[in-house]
CSV table of C-alpha atoms in Angstrom, one decimal:
chain,number,residue,atom,x,y,z
A,1,UNK,CA,-59.7,0.4,0.0
A,2,UNK,CA,-63.1,-1.0,-0.9
A,3,UNK,CA,-63.0,-3.5,2.0
A,4,UNK,CA,-64.6,-2.1,5.2
A,5,UNK,CA,-62.6,-4.8,7.2
A,6,UNK,CA,-59.3,-3.8,6.7
A,7,UNK,CA,-60.4,0.2,7.3
A,8,UNK,CA,-58.7,2.4,9.8
A,9,UNK,CA,-59.9,5.8,10.6
A,10,UNK,CA,-57.2,8.1,9.8
A,11,UNK,CA,-57.4,11.5,12.3
A,12,UNK,CA,-55.5,14.3,13.4
A,13,UNK,CA,-55.1,15.1,16.3
A,14,UNK,CA,-57.5,17.5,18.5
A,15,UNK,CA,-55.5,20.4,18.6
A,16,UNK,CA,-54.7,20.3,14.5
A,17,UNK,CA,-55.8,23.0,12.6
A,18,UNK,CA,-58.3,21.5,9.6
A,19,UNK,CA,-56.2,21.1,6.4
A,20,UNK,CA,-57.0,21.8,3.1
A,21,UNK,CA,-56.0,19.6,-0.4
A,22,UNK,CA,-56.1,20.4,-3.7
A,23,UNK,CA,-56.1,18.2,-6.4
A,24,UNK,CA,-56.4,18.4,-10.0
A,25,UNK,CA,-57.1,15.6,-12.3
A,26,UNK,CA,-54.8,16.7,-15.4
A,27,UNK,CA,-55.9,15.2,-18.4
A,28,UNK,CA,-55.9,15.7,-22.1
A,29,UNK,CA,-59.1,18.1,-23.3
A,30,UNK,CA,-62.0,15.8,-24.9
A,31,UNK,CA,-66.1,16.5,-25.3
A,32,UNK,CA,-67.4,15.7,-22.1
A,33,UNK,CA,-70.6,15.3,-24.3
A,34,UNK,CA,-69.7,13.1,-27.1
A,35,UNK,CA,-68.3,8.9,-26.5
A,36,UNK,CA,-64.7,8.1,-25.8
A,37,UNK,CA,-62.3,8.7,-28.2
A,38,UNK,CA,-58.7,7.5,-28.6
A,39,UNK,CA,-57.4,10.3,-30.7
A,40,UNK,CA,-58.1,13.2,-28.7
A,41,UNK,CA,-55.2,13.5,-26.7
A,42,UNK,CA,-54.6,17.1,-27.0
A,43,UNK,CA,-53.4,18.6,-23.8
A,44,UNK,CA,-52.5,22.9,-24.6
A,45,UNK,CA,-54.8,23.5,-21.7
A,46,UNK,CA,-51.6,22.1,-19.2
A,47,UNK,CA,-49.8,25.7,-20.4
A,48,UNK,CA,-52.6,27.5,-18.8
A,49,UNK,CA,-52.2,25.6,-15.4
A,50,UNK,CA,-49.4,28.2,-13.9
A,51,UNK,CA,-52.1,30.2,-14.1
A,52,UNK,CA,-53.5,29.8,-10.9
A,53,UNK,CA,-50.3,29.7,-8.9
A,54,UNK,CA,-49.6,33.0,-10.3
A,55,UNK,CA,-52.8,34.6,-8.8
A,56,UNK,CA,-53.7,32.1,-5.7
A,57,UNK,CA,-51.4,29.6,-4.6
A,58,UNK,CA,-48.1,31.2,-4.3
A,59,UNK,CA,-49.9,33.9,-1.9
A,60,UNK,CA,-51.7,31.2,0.0
A,61,UNK,CA,-49.0,29.0,-0.2
A,62,UNK,CA,-50.9,25.9,-1.6
A,63,UNK,CA,-49.1,23.1,-2.8
A,64,UNK,CA,-51.2,21.4,-5.1
A,65,UNK,CA,-50.9,17.9,-7.1
A,66,UNK,CA,-51.6,17.6,-10.0
A,67,UNK,CA,-52.8,13.7,-11.1
A,68,UNK,CA,-51.4,13.7,-14.7
A,69,UNK,CA,-52.2,10.9,-16.8
A,70,UNK,CA,-51.4,9.3,-20.3
A,71,UNK,CA,-51.3,11.9,-22.9
A,72,UNK,CA,-49.5,14.3,-20.1
A,73,UNK,CA,-47.1,12.4,-19.6
A,74,UNK,CA,-45.6,11.9,-23.0
A,75,UNK,CA,-46.4,15.2,-24.1
A,76,UNK,CA,-43.4,17.0,-23.8
A,77,UNK,CA,-44.8,20.5,-23.9
A,78,UNK,CA,-47.2,19.4,-21.0
A,79,UNK,CA,-44.4,18.2,-18.7
A,80,UNK,CA,-41.9,21.2,-19.0
A,81,UNK,CA,-44.8,23.2,-17.8
A,82,UNK,CA,-45.3,20.5,-15.0
A,83,UNK,CA,-41.7,20.0,-14.0
A,84,UNK,CA,-40.9,23.7,-13.7
A,85,UNK,CA,-43.6,24.1,-10.9
A,86,UNK,CA,-42.3,20.5,-9.6
A,87,UNK,CA,-38.8,21.4,-9.1
A,88,UNK,CA,-39.8,25.3,-7.8
A,89,UNK,CA,-41.7,23.0,-5.2
A,90,UNK,CA,-44.8,24.5,-6.2
A,91,UNK,CA,-46.9,21.7,-6.9
A,92,UNK,CA,-46.8,17.8,-6.7
A,93,UNK,CA,-47.3,15.1,-9.3
A,94,UNK,CA,-49.6,11.9,-9.0
A,95,UNK,CA,-51.3,9.8,-11.3
A,96,UNK,CA,-54.9,9.8,-12.9
A,97,UNK,CA,-55.2,6.8,-15.3
A,98,UNK,CA,-58.1,7.4,-18.2
A,99,UNK,CA,-57.6,3.9,-20.0
A,100,UNK,CA,-59.1,4.5,-23.4
A,101,UNK,CA,-55.7,6.8,-24.4
A,102,UNK,CA,-53.5,4.5,-22.0
A,103,UNK,CA,-51.8,1.7,-23.9
A,104,UNK,CA,-52.1,-0.9,-24.2
A,105,UNK,CA,-54.8,-0.7,-26.5
A,106,UNK,CA,-55.9,-4.3,-26.0
A,107,UNK,CA,-59.7,-3.2,-24.6
A,108,UNK,CA,-62.6,-1.3,-27.0
A,109,UNK,CA,-63.7,1.8,-26.3
A,110,UNK,CA,-66.3,2.0,-24.3
A,111,UNK,CA,-68.5,3.2,-21.6
A,112,UNK,CA,-68.2,0.4,-19.6
A,113,UNK,CA,-64.4,0.1,-20.1
A,114,UNK,CA,-64.2,3.3,-19.4
A,115,UNK,CA,-63.6,2.3,-15.4
A,116,UNK,CA,-60.4,0.9,-15.4
A,117,UNK,CA,-61.3,-1.3,-12.5
A,118,UNK,CA,-63.7,-3.1,-15.3
A,119,UNK,CA,-60.8,-4.2,-17.1
A,120,UNK,CA,-59.2,-7.3,-16.8
A,121,UNK,CA,-56.8,-7.8,-14.1
A,122,UNK,CA,-53.8,-8.0,-16.1
A,123,UNK,CA,-55.0,-5.4,-18.9
A,124,UNK,CA,-55.9,-2.9,-15.7
A,125,UNK,CA,-52.6,-3.4,-14.2
A,126,UNK,CA,-50.7,-3.4,-17.5
A,127,UNK,CA,-51.8,0.3,-18.2
A,128,UNK,CA,-51.2,1.3,-14.5
A,129,UNK,CA,-47.4,0.0,-14.9
A,130,UNK,CA,-46.9,1.8,-17.8
A,131,UNK,CA,-48.6,5.2,-16.6
A,132,UNK,CA,-46.6,5.0,-13.6
A,133,UNK,CA,-43.2,4.2,-15.2
A,134,UNK,CA,-44.1,7.0,-17.5
A,135,UNK,CA,-44.6,9.8,-15.5
A,136,UNK,CA,-41.4,8.3,-13.5
A,137,UNK,CA,-39.3,9.0,-16.7
A,138,UNK,CA,-40.8,12.7,-17.1
A,139,UNK,CA,-40.6,13.9,-13.5
A,140,UNK,CA,-37.6,12.2,-12.4
A,141,UNK,CA,-39.5,10.7,-9.7
A,142,UNK,CA,-42.3,7.8,-9.2
A,143,UNK,CA,-45.9,9.2,-8.3
A,144,UNK,CA,-46.8,7.8,-4.5
A,145,UNK,CA,-50.4,9.3,-5.3
A,146,UNK,CA,-53.3,8.2,-7.4
A,147,UNK,CA,-57.0,8.9,-8.4
A,148,UNK,CA,-58.4,6.9,-11.1
A,149,UNK,CA,-60.5,8.5,-14.3
A,150,UNK,CA,-64.1,8.4,-13.7
A,151,UNK,CA,-63.3,7.3,-10.0
A,152,UNK,CA,-63.4,3.8,-11.9
A,153,UNK,CA,-61.8,1.7,-8.9
A,154,UNK,CA,-62.0,-1.9,-8.9
A,155,UNK,CA,-61.3,-5.3,-6.9
A,156,UNK,CA,-58.0,-5.0,-7.6
A,157,UNK,CA,-57.1,-1.8,-7.6
A,158,UNK,CA,-55.5,-0.9,-4.3
A,159,UNK,CA,-53.3,-4.5,-4.7
A,160,UNK,CA,-51.8,-2.9,-7.7
A,161,UNK,CA,-50.9,0.4,-5.9
A,162,UNK,CA,-49.5,-1.2,-3.2
A,163,UNK,CA,-47.3,-3.5,-5.8
A,164,UNK,CA,-46.2,0.5,-7.4
A,165,UNK,CA,-45.4,1.9,-4.7
A,166,UNK,CA,-48.3,3.9,-4.3
A,167,UNK,CA,-48.9,5.5,-0.8
A,168,UNK,CA,-52.2,7.5,-1.2
A,169,UNK,CA,-55.5,6.8,-3.1
A,170,UNK,CA,-57.8,9.8,-4.2
A,171,UNK,CA,-60.9,7.9,-6.3
A,172,UNK,CA,-63.7,7.4,-3.8
A,173,UNK,CA,-66.7,9.4,-4.1
A,174,UNK,CA,-69.0,9.4,-0.6
A,175,UNK,CA,-72.5,9.1,-1.0
A,176,UNK,CA,-72.5,8.2,-5.0
A,177,UNK,CA,-73.4,5.2,-7.0
A,178,UNK,CA,-72.2,5.3,-10.4
A,179,UNK,CA,-73.6,1.8,-11.1
A,180,UNK,CA,-76.0,3.3,-13.6
A,181,UNK,CA,-72.7,3.9,-15.6
A,182,UNK,CA,-71.3,0.3,-14.7
A,183,UNK,CA,-68.7,1.9,-12.3
A,184,UNK,CA,-68.0,1.4,-8.6
A,185,UNK,CA,-70.3,2.4,-6.1
A,186,UNK,CA,-69.3,4.3,-3.4
A,187,UNK,CA,-72.8,4.7,-1.2
A,188,UNK,CA,-71.8,3.6,1.5
A,189,UNK,CA,-68.4,5.7,2.1
A,190,UNK,CA,-68.1,8.6,4.3
A,191,UNK,CA,-65.5,11.3,3.8
A,192,UNK,CA,-63.2,11.1,6.5
A,193,UNK,CA,-59.6,9.8,5.4
A,194,UNK,CA,-59.2,6.3,6.2
A,195,UNK,CA,-56.1,3.7,6.2
A,196,UNK,CA,-56.7,0.5,4.0
A,197,UNK,CA,-54.8,-2.4,3.8
A,198,UNK,CA,-53.3,-4.0,0.6
A,199,UNK,CA,-50.7,-6.4,-0.5
A,200,UNK,CA,-49.6,-6.6,2.7
A,201,UNK,CA,-49.3,-2.7,3.4
A,202,UNK,CA,-50.6,0.3,4.7
A,203,UNK,CA,-52.1,3.1,2.7
A,204,UNK,CA,-54.3,6.0,2.8
A,205,UNK,CA,-57.4,7.1,1.1
A,206,UNK,CA,-57.9,10.7,1.4
A,207,UNK,CA,-61.9,10.8,-0.7
A,208,UNK,CA,-63.0,13.7,-2.5
A,209,UNK,CA,-65.0,15.8,-0.7
A,210,UNK,CA,-68.8,16.1,-0.9
A,211,UNK,CA,-71.3,15.4,1.6
A,212,UNK,CA,-74.9,16.7,3.3
A,213,UNK,CA,-75.7,20.0,4.5
A,214,UNK,CA,-79.0,21.3,5.7
A,215,UNK,CA,-81.4,20.5,9.0
A,216,UNK,CA,-81.7,17.3,7.1
A,217,UNK,CA,-78.3,16.7,6.8
A,218,UNK,CA,-78.1,13.6,9.3
A,219,UNK,CA,-80.8,11.5,7.2
A,220,UNK,CA,-79.0,13.2,3.9
A,221,UNK,CA,-78.2,9.9,2.4
A,222,UNK,CA,-81.5,7.8,2.3
A,223,UNK,CA,-83.5,11.6,2.1
A,224,UNK,CA,-81.4,12.4,-1.3
A,225,UNK,CA,-81.9,8.4,-2.5
A,226,UNK,CA,-85.9,8.7,-2.1
A,227,UNK,CA,-85.3,11.9,-3.9
A,228,UNK,CA,-83.9,10.5,-6.7
A,229,UNK,CA,-87.2,8.3,-7.4
A,230,UNK,CA,-89.3,8.9,-10.5
A,231,UNK,CA,-91.9,9.8,-8.9
A,232,UNK,CA,-90.1,11.9,-6.6
A,233,UNK,CA,-87.7,14.0,-9.7
A,234,UNK,CA,-91.3,14.1,-11.0
A,235,UNK,CA,-92.4,16.6,-8.4
A,236,UNK,CA,-88.7,17.9,-8.2
A,237,UNK,CA,-88.6,17.4,-4.5
A,238,UNK,CA,-84.9,17.2,-5.1
A,239,UNK,CA,-84.9,20.9,-5.9
A,240,UNK,CA,-87.3,21.5,-2.9
A,241,UNK,CA,-85.2,20.3,-1.0
A,242,UNK,CA,-82.1,22.2,-1.8
A,243,UNK,CA,-83.6,25.6,-2.2
A,244,UNK,CA,-85.2,25.3,1.5
A,245,UNK,CA,-82.1,23.9,2.8
A,246,UNK,CA,-83.5,21.1,4.4
A,247,UNK,CA,-80.5,18.6,3.1
A,248,UNK,CA,-78.1,19.2,-0.7
A,249,UNK,CA,-75.7,17.5,-1.4
A,250,UNK,CA,-72.9,19.5,-2.5
A,251,UNK,CA,-69.6,18.2,-3.7
A,252,UNK,CA,-65.9,20.7,-2.7
A,253,UNK,CA,-65.9,21.7,-5.7
A,254,UNK,CA,-66.0,24.4,-8.3
A,255,UNK,CA,-66.6,22.2,-10.8
A,256,UNK,CA,-70.6,21.9,-10.5
A,257,UNK,CA,-71.1,23.9,-6.9
A,258,UNK,CA,-70.6,28.2,-6.3
A,259,UNK,CA,-68.5,29.8,-3.4
A,260,UNK,CA,-71.5,29.3,-1.2
A,261,UNK,CA,-72.5,26.4,-1.5
A,262,UNK,CA,-68.4,25.2,-0.4
A,263,UNK,CA,-68.3,27.2,2.4
A,264,UNK,CA,-71.8,26.3,3.4
A,265,UNK,CA,-70.5,22.1,2.8
A,266,UNK,CA,-66.9,23.4,4.6
A,267,UNK,CA,-68.8,24.8,7.6
A,268,UNK,CA,-71.3,21.8,8.2
A,269,UNK,CA,-68.1,19.2,7.7
A,270,UNK,CA,-65.6,21.3,10.0
A,271,UNK,CA,-68.6,21.4,12.7
A,272,UNK,CA,-69.4,17.7,12.5
A,273,UNK,CA,-65.2,17.2,13.5
A,274,UNK,CA,-63.7,16.7,9.8
A,275,UNK,CA,-60.6,18.5,10.0
A,276,UNK,CA,-59.6,17.4,6.2
A,277,UNK,CA,-60.7,18.4,3.3
A,278,UNK,CA,-60.1,18.2,-0.8
A,279,UNK,CA,-61.3,20.7,-3.3
A,280,UNK,CA,-61.2,19.3,-7.0
A,281,UNK,CA,-61.3,20.4,-10.4
A,282,UNK,CA,-60.2,19.4,-13.8
A,283,UNK,CA,-57.1,20.9,-15.7
A,284,UNK,CA,-59.0,21.7,-18.8
A,285,UNK,CA,-61.4,23.8,-16.4
A,286,UNK,CA,-58.6,26.6,-16.6
A,287,UNK,CA,-58.8,27.3,-20.4
A,288,UNK,CA,-62.2,28.3,-22.4
A,289,UNK,CA,-64.0,25.5,-23.8
A,290,UNK,CA,-63.0,22.2,-22.6
A,291,UNK,CA,-65.5,21.9,-19.9
A,292,UNK,CA,-68.6,22.4,-18.9
A,293,UNK,CA,-67.9,24.8,-16.4
A,294,UNK,CA,-66.0,27.3,-18.3
A,295,UNK,CA,-67.2,28.4,-21.9
A,296,UNK,CA,-66.2,31.5,-21.7
A,297,UNK,CA,-63.9,34.0,-20.3
A,298,UNK,CA,-66.3,35.5,-18.0
A,299,UNK,CA,-66.5,31.8,-17.1
A,300,UNK,CA,-63.1,31.4,-16.6
A,301,UNK,CA,-62.5,34.9,-14.2
A,302,UNK,CA,-65.7,33.6,-12.1
A,303,UNK,CA,-63.8,30.0,-11.7
A,304,UNK,CA,-60.6,31.6,-10.6
A,305,UNK,CA,-62.6,33.7,-8.6
A,306,UNK,CA,-64.0,31.2,-6.6
A,307,UNK,CA,-61.1,29.1,-5.9
A,308,UNK,CA,-59.2,32.3,-4.7
A,309,UNK,CA,-62.7,33.0,-2.2
A,310,UNK,CA,-62.6,29.8,-1.4
A,311,UNK,CA,-59.2,29.4,-0.3
A,312,UNK,CA,-58.9,32.8,1.6
A,313,UNK,CA,-62.5,31.8,3.6
A,314,UNK,CA,-60.6,28.5,5.1
A,315,UNK,CA,-57.9,30.5,6.1
A,316,UNK,CA,-59.6,32.9,7.5
A,317,UNK,CA,-62.8,31.9,8.4
A,318,UNK,CA,-62.1,28.1,8.8
A,319,UNK,CA,-59.0,28.7,10.4
A,320,UNK,CA,-57.0,26.4,8.6
A,321,UNK,CA,-53.9,25.7,7.0
A,322,UNK,CA,-52.8,24.4,3.1
A,323,UNK,CA,-50.9,21.0,3.1
A,324,UNK,CA,-50.0,18.7,-0.3
A,325,UNK,CA,-50.4,15.3,-0.4
A,326,UNK,CA,-47.6,13.9,0.7
A,327,UNK,CA,-47.5,16.6,3.6
A,328,UNK,CA,-50.6,15.3,5.1
A,329,UNK,CA,-50.2,11.2,4.4
A,330,UNK,CA,-46.6,12.6,7.0
A,331,UNK,CA,-48.2,13.4,9.6
A,332,UNK,CA,-51.4,11.3,9.8
A,333,UNK,CA,-48.7,8.4,8.9
A,334,UNK,CA,-46.3,10.0,12.5
A,335,UNK,CA,-49.6,10.5,14.4
A,336,UNK,CA,-50.5,7.1,14.3
A,337,UNK,CA,-47.4,5.6,15.2
A,338,UNK,CA,-46.3,7.9,17.9
A,339,UNK,CA,-47.6,6.2,21.0
A,340,UNK,CA,-50.4,6.9,23.1
């Protein structure tokens, strides 16, 4: 998925309505401010995931995909919660690789090794294969969608996904580089879905939805990079650009973006021709105290309300529809195969 030469844009038909996907990084609870730790494997927040189904998703017909990692897939109580949702066709299950808590534990736990794509090829493959088997055993079916923990794709990840039968990747973060943390560089990647070749097969990339808004949005990447310069930061250029709505970079997530920002991003993207958007968040944000975004009951209420209000807006104002990852894959695959 990282080789541009193999990319073909995945497009909906002109008459199709915009589609919203929901992807949840479904993982253990750990302190985001501390170094990675193999012993942080609690998954108590999984029991809180049905809350959004009861309050929002069921009413709107939303079927999210829970990208499940090793601690979740191997904890009976967590599997029971998610298995009940899948059995009722209220969600789908994908895979989410956090290498530091996924066996075999042959590598040192470091920030560099927290990106699975930085591991030796054989070790990354063994971790991914064990995770895939664990999810298959827990949920009675093999996952077809994958999202790398910390977005940590590597040079060989795509071939591994193809070999293990995956059809969808959702790891690319458009216009974003993690090089400063020894991670991948997605600076040259856009927000639109695309097909890519791996292992002799065609797989679908559904990037994290993010982009630029404002009257300088067309020049967003270079302007934003300029704002990251040391002198520009000292002058608080990024804040000035955002406050004046000249250019602001927004990710479609209630984690780090407020409702107005999510709406602005969606309007701008749909106006520009984008028809497939993905809202993302982390499962521990559905309980108090596990992520920086939800530190109190008030934060939790606001978090749920933002998701409710955004999804309602997407249906009512954008005129969009909701699909699961497997549904959008099938739709795009059918349209690609149809004769012109």
